[in-house]
Short mmCIF file of N, CA and C in Angstrom, two decimals:
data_model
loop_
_atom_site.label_atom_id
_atom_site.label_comp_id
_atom_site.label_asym_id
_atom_site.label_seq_id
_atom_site.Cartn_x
_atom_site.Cartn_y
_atom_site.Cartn_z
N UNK A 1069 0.42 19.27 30.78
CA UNK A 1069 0.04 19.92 29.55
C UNK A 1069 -1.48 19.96 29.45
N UNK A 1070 -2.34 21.17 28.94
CA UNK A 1070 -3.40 21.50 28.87
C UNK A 1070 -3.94 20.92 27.45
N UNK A 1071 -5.48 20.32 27.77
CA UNK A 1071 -5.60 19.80 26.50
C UNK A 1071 -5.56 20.80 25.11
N UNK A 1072 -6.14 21.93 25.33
CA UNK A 1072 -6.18 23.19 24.28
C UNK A 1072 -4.88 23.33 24.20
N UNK A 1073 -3.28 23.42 24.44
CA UNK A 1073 -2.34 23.75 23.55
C UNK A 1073 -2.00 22.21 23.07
N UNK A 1074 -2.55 20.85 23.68
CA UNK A 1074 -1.76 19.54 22.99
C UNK A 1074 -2.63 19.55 21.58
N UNK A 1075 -3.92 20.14 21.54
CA UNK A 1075 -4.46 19.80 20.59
C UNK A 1075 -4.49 20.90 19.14
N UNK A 1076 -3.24 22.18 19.74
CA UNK A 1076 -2.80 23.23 18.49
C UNK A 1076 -1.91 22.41 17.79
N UNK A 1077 -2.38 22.14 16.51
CA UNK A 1077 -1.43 21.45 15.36
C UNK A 1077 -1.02 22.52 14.06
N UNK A 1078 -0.86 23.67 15.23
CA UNK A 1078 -0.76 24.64 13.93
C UNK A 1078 1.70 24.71 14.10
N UNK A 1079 2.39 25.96 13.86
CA UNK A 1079 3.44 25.94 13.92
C UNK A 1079 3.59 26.35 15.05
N UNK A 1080 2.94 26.98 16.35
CA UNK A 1080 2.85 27.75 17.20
C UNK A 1080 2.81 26.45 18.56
N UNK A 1081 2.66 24.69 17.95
CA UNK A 1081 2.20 23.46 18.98
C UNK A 1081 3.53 23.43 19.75
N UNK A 1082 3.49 23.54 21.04
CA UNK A 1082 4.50 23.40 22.12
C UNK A 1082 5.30 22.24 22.19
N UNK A 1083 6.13 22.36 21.84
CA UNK A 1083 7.56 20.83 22.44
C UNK A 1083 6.80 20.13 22.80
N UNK A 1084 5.98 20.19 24.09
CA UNK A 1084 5.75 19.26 25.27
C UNK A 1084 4.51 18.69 24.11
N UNK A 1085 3.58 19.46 23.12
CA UNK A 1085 2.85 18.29 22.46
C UNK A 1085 3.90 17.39 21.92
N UNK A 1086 4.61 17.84 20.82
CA UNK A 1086 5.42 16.48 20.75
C UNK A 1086 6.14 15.16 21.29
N UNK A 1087 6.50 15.85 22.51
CA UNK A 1087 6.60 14.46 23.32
C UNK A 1087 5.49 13.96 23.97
N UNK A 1088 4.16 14.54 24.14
CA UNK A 1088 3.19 13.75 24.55
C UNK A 1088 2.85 13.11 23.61
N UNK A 1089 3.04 13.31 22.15
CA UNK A 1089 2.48 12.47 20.89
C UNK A 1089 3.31 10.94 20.83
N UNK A 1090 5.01 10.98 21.42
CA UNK A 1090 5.84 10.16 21.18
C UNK A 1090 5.77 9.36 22.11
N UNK A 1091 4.91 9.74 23.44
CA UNK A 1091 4.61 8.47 24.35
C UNK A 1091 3.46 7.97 24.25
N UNK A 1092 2.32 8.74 23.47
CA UNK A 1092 0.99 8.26 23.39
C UNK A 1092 1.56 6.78 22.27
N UNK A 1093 1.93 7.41 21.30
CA UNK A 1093 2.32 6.86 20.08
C UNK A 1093 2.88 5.08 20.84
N UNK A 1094 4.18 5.17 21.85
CA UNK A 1094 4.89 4.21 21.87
C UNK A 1094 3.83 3.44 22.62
N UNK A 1095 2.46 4.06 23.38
CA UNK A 1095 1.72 3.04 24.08
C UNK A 1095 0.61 2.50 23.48
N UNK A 1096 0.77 1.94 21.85
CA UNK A 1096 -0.60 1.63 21.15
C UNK A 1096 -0.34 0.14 20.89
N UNK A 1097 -1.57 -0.48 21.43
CA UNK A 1097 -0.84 -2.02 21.55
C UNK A 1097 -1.88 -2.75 20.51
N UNK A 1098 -2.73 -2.11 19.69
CA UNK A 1098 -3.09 -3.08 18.80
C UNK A 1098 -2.35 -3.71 17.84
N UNK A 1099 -2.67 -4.38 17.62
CA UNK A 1099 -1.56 -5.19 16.44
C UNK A 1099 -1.51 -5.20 15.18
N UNK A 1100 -2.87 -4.46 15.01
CA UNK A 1100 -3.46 -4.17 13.72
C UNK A 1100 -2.32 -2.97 13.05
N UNK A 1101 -2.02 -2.22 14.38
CA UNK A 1101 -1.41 -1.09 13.61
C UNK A 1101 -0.38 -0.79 13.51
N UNK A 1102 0.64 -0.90 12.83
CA UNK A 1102 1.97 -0.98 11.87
C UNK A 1102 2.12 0.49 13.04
N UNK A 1103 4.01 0.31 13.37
CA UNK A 1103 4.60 1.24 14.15
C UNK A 1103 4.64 2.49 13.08
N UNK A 1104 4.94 2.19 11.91
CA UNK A 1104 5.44 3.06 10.87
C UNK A 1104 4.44 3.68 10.24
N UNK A 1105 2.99 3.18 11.05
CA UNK A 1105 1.31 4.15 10.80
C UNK A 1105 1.46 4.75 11.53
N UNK A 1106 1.68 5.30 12.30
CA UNK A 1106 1.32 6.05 13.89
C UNK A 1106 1.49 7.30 13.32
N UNK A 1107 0.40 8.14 14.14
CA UNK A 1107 1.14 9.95 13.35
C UNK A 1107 0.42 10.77 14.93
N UNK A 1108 -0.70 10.71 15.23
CA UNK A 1108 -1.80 11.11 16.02
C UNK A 1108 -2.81 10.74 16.41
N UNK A 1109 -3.80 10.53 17.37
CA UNK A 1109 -4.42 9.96 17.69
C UNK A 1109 -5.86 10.79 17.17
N UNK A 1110 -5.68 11.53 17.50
CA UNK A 1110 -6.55 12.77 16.73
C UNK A 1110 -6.77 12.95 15.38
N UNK A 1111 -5.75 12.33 14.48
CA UNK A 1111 -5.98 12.36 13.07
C UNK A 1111 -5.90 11.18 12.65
N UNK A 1112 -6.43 9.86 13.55
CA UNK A 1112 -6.56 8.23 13.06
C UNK A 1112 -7.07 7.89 14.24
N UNK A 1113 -7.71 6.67 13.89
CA UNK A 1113 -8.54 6.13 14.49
C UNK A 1113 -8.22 4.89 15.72
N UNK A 1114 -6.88 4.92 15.77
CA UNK A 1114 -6.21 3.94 16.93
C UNK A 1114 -6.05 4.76 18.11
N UNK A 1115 -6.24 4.12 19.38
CA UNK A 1115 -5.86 4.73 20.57
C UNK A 1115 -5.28 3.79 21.18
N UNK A 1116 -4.36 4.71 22.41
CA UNK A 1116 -3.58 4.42 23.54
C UNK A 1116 -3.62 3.48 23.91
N UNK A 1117 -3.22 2.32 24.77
CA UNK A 1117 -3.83 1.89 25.80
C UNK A 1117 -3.80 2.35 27.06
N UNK A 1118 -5.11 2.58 28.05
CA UNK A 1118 -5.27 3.51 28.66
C UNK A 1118 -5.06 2.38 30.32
N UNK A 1119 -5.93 1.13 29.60
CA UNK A 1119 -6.26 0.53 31.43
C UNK A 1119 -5.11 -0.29 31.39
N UNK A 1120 -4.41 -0.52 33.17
CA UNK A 1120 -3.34 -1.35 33.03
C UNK A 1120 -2.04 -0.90 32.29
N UNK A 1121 -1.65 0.37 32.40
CA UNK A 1121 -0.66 0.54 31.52
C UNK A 1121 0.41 1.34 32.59
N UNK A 1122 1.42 0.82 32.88
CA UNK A 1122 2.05 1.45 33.79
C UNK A 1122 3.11 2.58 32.87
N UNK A 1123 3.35 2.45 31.88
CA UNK A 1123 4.15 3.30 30.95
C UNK A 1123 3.74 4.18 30.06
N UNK A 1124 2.05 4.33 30.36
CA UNK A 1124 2.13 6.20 30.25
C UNK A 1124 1.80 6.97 31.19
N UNK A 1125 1.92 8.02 31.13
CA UNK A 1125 2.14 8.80 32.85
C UNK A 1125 0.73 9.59 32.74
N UNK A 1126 0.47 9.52 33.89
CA UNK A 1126 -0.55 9.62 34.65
C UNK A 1126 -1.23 11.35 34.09
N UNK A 1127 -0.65 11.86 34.25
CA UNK A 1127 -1.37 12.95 33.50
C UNK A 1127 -1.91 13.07 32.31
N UNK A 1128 -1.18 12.53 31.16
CA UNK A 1128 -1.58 12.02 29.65
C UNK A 1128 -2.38 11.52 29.03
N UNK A 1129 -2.89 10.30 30.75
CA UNK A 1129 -3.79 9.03 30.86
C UNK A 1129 -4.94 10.31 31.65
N UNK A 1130 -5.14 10.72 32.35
CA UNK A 1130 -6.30 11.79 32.41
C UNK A 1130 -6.40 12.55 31.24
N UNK A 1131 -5.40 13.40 30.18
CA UNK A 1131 -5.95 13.61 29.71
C UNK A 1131 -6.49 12.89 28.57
N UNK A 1132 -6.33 11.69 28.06
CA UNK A 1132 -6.62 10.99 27.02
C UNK A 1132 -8.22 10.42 27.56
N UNK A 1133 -8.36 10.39 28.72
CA UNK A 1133 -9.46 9.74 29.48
C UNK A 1133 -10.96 10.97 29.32
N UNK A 1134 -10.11 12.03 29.45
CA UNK A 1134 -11.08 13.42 29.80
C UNK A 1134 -11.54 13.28 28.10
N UNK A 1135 -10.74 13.46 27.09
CA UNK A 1135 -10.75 13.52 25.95
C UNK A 1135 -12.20 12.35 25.27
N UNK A 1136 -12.04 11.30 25.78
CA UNK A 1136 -12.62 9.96 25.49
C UNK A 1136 -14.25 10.36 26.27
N UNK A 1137 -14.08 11.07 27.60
CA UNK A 1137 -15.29 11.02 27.93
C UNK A 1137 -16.44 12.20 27.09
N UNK A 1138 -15.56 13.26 26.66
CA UNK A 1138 -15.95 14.16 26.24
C UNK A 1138 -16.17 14.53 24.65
N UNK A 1139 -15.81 13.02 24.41
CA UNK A 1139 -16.25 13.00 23.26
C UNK A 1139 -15.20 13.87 22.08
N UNK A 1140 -14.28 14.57 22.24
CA UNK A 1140 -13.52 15.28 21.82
C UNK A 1140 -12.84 14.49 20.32
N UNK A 1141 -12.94 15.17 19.24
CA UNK A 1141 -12.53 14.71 18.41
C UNK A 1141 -12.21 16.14 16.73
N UNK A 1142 -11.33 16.12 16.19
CA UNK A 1142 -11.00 16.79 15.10
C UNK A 1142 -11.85 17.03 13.54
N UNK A 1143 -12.67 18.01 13.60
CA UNK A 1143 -13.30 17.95 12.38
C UNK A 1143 -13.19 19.47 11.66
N UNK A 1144 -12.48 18.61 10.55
CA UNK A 1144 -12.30 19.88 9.90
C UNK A 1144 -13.03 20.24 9.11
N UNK A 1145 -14.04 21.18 8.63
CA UNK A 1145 -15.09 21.41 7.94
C UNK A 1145 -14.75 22.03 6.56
N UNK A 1146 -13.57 22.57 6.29
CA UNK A 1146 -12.82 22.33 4.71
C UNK A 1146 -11.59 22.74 4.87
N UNK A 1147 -11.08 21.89 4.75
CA UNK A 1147 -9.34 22.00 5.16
C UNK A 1147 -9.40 22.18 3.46
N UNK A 1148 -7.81 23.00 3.40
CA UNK A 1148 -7.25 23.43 2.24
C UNK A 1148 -6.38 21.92 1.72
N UNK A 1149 -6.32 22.34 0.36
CA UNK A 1149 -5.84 21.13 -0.44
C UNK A 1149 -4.61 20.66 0.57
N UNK A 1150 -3.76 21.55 0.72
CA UNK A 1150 -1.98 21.68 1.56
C UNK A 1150 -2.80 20.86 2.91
N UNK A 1151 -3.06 21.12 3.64
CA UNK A 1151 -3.25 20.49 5.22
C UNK A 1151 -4.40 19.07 5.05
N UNK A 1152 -4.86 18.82 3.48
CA UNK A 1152 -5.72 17.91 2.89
C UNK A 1152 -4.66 16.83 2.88
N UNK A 1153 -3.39 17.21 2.27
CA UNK A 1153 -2.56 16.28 1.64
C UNK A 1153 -1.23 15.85 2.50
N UNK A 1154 -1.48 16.37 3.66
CA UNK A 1154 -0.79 16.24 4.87
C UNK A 1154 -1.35 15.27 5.57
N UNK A 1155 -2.52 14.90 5.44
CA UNK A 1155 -3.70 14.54 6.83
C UNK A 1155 -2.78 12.61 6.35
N UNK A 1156 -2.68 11.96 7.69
CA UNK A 1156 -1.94 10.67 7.58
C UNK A 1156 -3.34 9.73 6.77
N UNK A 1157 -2.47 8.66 5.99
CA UNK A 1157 -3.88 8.53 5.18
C UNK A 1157 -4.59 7.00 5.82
N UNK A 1158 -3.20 6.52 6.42
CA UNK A 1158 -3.46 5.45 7.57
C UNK A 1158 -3.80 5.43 8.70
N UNK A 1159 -5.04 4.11 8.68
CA UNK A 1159 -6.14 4.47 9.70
C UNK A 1159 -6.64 5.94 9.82
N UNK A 1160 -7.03 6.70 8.70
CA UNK A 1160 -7.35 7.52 8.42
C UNK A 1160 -9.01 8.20 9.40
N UNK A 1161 -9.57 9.08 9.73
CA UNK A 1161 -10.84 9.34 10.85
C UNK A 1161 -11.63 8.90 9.84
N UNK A 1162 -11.51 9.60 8.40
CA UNK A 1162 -12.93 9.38 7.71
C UNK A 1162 -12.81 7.74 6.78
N UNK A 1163 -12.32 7.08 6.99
CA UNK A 1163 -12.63 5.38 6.66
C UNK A 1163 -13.24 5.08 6.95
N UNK A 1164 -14.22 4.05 6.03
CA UNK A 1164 -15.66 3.75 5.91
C UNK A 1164 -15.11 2.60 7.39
N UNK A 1165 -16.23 3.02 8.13
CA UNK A 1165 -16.42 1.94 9.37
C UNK A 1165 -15.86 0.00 8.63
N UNK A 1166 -14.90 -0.59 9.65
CA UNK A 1166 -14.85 -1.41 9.04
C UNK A 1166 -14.22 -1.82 8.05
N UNK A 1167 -13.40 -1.31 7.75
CA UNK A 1167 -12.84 -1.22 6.44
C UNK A 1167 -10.86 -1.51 7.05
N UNK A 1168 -10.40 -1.57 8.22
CA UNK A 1168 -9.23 -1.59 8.34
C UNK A 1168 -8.48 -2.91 8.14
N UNK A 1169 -9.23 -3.96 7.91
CA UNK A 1169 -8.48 -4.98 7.63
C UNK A 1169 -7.97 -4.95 5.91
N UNK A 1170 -8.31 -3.74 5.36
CA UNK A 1170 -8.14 -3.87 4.18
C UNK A 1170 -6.17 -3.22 4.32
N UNK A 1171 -5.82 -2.97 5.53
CA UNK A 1171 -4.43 -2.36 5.32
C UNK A 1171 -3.64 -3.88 5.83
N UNK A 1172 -4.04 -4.85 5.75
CA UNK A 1172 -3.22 -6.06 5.98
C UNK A 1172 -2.73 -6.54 4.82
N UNK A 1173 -3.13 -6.11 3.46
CA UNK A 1173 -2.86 -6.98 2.31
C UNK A 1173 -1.19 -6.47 2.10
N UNK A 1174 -0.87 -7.01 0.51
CA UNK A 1174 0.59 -6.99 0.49
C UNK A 1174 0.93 -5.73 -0.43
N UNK A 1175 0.15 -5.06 -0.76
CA UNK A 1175 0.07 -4.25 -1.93
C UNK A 1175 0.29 -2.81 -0.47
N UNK A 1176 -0.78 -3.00 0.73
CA UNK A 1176 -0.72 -1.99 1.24
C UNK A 1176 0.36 -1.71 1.99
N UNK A 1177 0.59 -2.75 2.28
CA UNK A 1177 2.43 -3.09 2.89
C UNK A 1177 3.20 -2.71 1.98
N UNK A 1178 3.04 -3.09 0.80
CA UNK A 1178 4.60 -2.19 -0.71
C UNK A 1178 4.28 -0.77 0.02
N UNK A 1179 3.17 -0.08 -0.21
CA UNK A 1179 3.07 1.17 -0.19
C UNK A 1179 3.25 1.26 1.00
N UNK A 1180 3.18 1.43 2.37
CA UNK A 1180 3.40 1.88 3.39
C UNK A 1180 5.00 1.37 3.13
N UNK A 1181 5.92 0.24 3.16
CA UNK A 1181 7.09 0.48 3.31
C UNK A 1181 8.13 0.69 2.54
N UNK A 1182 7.76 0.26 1.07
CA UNK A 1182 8.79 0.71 -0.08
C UNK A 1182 8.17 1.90 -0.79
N UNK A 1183 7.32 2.34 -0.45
CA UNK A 1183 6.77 3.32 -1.52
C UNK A 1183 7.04 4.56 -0.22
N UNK A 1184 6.89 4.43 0.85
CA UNK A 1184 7.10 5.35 2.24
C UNK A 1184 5.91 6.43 1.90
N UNK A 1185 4.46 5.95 1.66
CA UNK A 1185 3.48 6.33 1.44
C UNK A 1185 2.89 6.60 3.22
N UNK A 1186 2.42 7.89 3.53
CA UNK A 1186 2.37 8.25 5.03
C UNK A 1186 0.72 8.97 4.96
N UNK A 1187 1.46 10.06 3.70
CA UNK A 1187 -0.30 11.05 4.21
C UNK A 1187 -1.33 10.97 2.78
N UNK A 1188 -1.85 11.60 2.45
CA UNK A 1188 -3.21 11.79 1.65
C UNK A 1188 -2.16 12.25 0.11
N UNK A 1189 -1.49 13.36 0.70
CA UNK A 1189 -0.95 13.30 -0.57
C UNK A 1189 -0.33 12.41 -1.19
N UNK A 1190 0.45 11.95 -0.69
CA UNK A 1190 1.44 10.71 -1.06
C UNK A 1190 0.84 9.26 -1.88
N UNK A 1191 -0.73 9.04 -1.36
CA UNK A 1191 -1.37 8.06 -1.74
C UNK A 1191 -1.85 9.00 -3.24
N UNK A 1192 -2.74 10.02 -3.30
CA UNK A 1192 -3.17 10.00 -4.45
C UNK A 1192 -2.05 10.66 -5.54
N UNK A 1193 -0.56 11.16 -4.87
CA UNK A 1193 0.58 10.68 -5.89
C UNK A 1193 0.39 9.28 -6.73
N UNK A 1194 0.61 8.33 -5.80
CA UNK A 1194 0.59 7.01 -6.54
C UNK A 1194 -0.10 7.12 -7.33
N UNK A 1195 -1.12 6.93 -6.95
CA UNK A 1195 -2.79 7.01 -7.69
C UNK A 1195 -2.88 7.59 -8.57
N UNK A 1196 -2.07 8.71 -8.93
CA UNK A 1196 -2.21 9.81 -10.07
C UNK A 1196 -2.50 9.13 -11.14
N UNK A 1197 -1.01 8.12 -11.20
CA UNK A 1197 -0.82 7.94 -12.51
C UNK A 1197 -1.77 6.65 -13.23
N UNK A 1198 -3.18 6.45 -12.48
CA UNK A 1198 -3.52 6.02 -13.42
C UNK A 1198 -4.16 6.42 -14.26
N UNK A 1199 -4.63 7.66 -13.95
CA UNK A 1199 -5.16 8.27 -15.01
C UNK A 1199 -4.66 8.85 -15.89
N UNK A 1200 -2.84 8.59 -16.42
CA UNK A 1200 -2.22 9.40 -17.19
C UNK A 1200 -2.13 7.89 -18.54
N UNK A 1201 -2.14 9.24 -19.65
CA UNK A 1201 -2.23 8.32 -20.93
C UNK A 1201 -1.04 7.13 -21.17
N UNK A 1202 -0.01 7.29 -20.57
CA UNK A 1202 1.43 6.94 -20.81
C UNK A 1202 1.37 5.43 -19.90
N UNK A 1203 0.26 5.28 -18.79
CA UNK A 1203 0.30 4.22 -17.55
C UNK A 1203 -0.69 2.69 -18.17
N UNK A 1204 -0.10 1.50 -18.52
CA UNK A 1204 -1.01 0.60 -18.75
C UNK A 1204 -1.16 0.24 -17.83
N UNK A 1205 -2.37 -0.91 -17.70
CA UNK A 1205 -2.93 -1.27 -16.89
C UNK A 1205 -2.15 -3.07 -16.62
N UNK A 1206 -0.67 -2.85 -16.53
CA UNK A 1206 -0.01 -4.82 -16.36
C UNK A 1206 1.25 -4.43 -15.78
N UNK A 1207 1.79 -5.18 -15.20
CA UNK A 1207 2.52 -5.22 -14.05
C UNK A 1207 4.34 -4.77 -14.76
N UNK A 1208 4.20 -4.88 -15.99
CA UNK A 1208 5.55 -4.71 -17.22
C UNK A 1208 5.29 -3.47 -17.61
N UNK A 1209 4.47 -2.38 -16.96
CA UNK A 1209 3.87 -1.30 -17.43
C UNK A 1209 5.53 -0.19 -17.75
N UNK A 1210 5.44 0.45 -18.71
CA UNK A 1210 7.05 1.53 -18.91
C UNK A 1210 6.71 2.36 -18.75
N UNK A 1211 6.10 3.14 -18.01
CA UNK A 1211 5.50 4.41 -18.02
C UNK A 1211 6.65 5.13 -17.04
N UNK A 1212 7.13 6.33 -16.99
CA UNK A 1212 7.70 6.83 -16.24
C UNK A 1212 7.97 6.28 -14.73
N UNK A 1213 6.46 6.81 -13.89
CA UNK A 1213 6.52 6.42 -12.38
C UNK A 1213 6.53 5.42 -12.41
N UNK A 1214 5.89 4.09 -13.48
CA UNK A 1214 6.12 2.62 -12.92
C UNK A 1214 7.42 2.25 -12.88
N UNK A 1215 8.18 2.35 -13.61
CA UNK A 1215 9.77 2.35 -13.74
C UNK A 1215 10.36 2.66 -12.58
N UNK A 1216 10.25 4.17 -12.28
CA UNK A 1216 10.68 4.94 -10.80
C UNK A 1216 10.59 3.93 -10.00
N UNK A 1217 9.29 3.78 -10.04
CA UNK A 1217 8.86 2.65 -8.62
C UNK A 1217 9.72 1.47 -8.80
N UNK A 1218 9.82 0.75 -9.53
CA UNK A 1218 10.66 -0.67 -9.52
C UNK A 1218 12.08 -0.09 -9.35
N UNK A 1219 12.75 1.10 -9.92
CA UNK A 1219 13.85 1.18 -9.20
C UNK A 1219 14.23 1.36 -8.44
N UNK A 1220 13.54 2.74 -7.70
CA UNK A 1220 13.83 3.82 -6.44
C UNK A 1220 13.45 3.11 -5.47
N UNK A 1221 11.84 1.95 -5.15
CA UNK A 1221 11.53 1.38 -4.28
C UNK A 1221 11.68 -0.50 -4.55
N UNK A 1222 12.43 -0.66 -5.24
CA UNK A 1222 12.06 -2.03 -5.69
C UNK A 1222 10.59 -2.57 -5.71
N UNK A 1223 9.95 -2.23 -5.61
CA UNK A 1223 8.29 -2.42 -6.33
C UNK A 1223 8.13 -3.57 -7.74
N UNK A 1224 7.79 -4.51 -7.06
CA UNK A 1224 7.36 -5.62 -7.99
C UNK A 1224 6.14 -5.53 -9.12
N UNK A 1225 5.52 -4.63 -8.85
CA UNK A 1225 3.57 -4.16 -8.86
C UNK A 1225 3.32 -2.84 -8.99
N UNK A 1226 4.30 -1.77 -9.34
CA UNK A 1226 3.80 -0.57 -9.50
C UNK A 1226 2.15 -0.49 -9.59
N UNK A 1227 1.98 -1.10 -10.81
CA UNK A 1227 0.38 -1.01 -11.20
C UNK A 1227 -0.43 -0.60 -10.20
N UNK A 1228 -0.47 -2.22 -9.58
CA UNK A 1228 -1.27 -2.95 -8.01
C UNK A 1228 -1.13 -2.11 -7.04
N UNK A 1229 0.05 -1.00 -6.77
CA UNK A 1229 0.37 -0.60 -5.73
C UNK A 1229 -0.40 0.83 -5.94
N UNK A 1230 -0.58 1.23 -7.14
CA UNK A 1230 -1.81 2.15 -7.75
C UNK A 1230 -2.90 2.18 -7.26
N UNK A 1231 -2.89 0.82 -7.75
CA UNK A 1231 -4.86 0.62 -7.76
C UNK A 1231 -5.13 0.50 -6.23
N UNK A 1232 -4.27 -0.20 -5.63
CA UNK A 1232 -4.12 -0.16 -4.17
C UNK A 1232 -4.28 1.23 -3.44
N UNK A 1233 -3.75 2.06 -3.43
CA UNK A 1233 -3.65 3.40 -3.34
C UNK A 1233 -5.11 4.15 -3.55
N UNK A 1234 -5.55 3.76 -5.04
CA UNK A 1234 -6.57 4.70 -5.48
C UNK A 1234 -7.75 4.00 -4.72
N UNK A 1235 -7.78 2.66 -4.35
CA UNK A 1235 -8.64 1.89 -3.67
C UNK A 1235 -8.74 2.82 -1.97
N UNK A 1236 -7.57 2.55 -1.39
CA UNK A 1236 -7.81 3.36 -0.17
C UNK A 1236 -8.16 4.87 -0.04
N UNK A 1237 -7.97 5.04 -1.02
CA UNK A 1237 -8.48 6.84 -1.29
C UNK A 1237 -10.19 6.84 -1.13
N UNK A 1238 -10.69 5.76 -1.97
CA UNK A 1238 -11.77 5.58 -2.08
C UNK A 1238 -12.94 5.11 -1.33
N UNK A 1239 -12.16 4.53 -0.28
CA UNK A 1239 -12.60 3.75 0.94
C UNK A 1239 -12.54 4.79 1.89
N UNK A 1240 -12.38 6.18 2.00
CA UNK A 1240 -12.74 7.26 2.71
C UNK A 1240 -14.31 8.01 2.46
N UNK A 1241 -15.08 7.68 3.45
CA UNK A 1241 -15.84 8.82 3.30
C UNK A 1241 -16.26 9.56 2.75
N UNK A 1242 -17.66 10.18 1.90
CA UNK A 1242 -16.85 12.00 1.71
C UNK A 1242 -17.29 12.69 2.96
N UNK A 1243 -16.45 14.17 3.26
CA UNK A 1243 -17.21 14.92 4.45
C UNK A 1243 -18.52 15.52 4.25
#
């Protein structure tokens, strides 16, 4: 596979990117990063492992290598709100350097696995509601979505899992 069609993420991206995404994906051995983060390598900041790895194939590993030497990387200079709110929001490109140990806490864990919080939109969903009149600021909060949340996801912390949310939103960059 040629790097110019693995790297079309439009509707037109070839099969064969997808399965090169699902073996890049299965060969990421940091530990930092939750299986259930993984989306692209191109749109987050974790990579492959490249040296010593007998289980990704050799072509993939050139091109991930060619990619690395060349500096190759995704910048979108104004993506529309829709492909804004798509973009995975874990291990996100534009996170302030340094900043990834902040996805170890327990609040970011509710949201990545009971809240099934994945991309940009999904986080400043959460996040919405704190700015709605109806949302207090305590963990007994009755507001519509806090409710949702303790039922639909068992969510102990709606609130926390907010502020959590609106926190990692915030810990991006601007472009």
């Amino acid at each position: 596979m040629q790097l110019k069609s693995y790297l079309q993420l439009n509707k037109d991206r070839p099969v064969a990117a997808y399965v090169t995404d699902a073996i890049i994906n299965r060969n990421v051995k940091d530990e930092r990063v939750r299986k259930d983060a993984i989306v692209n390598t191109f749109l987050q900041t974790w990579s492959a492992q490249l040296q010593k790895n007998p289980h990704l194939p050799m072509h993939i590993k050139s091109m991930l290598i060619t990619v690395k030497e060349l500096h190759v990387h995704l910048d979108m200079l104004a993506p529309s709100i829709k492909i804004h709110n798509q973009i995975p929001v874990w291990f996100h490109m534009g996170m302030v350097p340094k900043s990834t140990h902040y996805y170890a806490g327990r609040m970011m864990a509710c949201l990545m696995t009971k809240h099934a919080v994945k991309t940009m939109g999904q986080a400043a969903g959460v996040a919405a509601r704190l700015c709605k009149h109806t949302h207090k600021p305590r963990r007994d909060c009755k507001c519509t979505d806090c409710c949702k949340d303790r039922c639909r996801w068992a969510c102990n912390s709606p609130h926390k899992c907010a502020m959590a949310a609106n926190t990692l939103l915030d810990k991006l960059e601007p472009k």
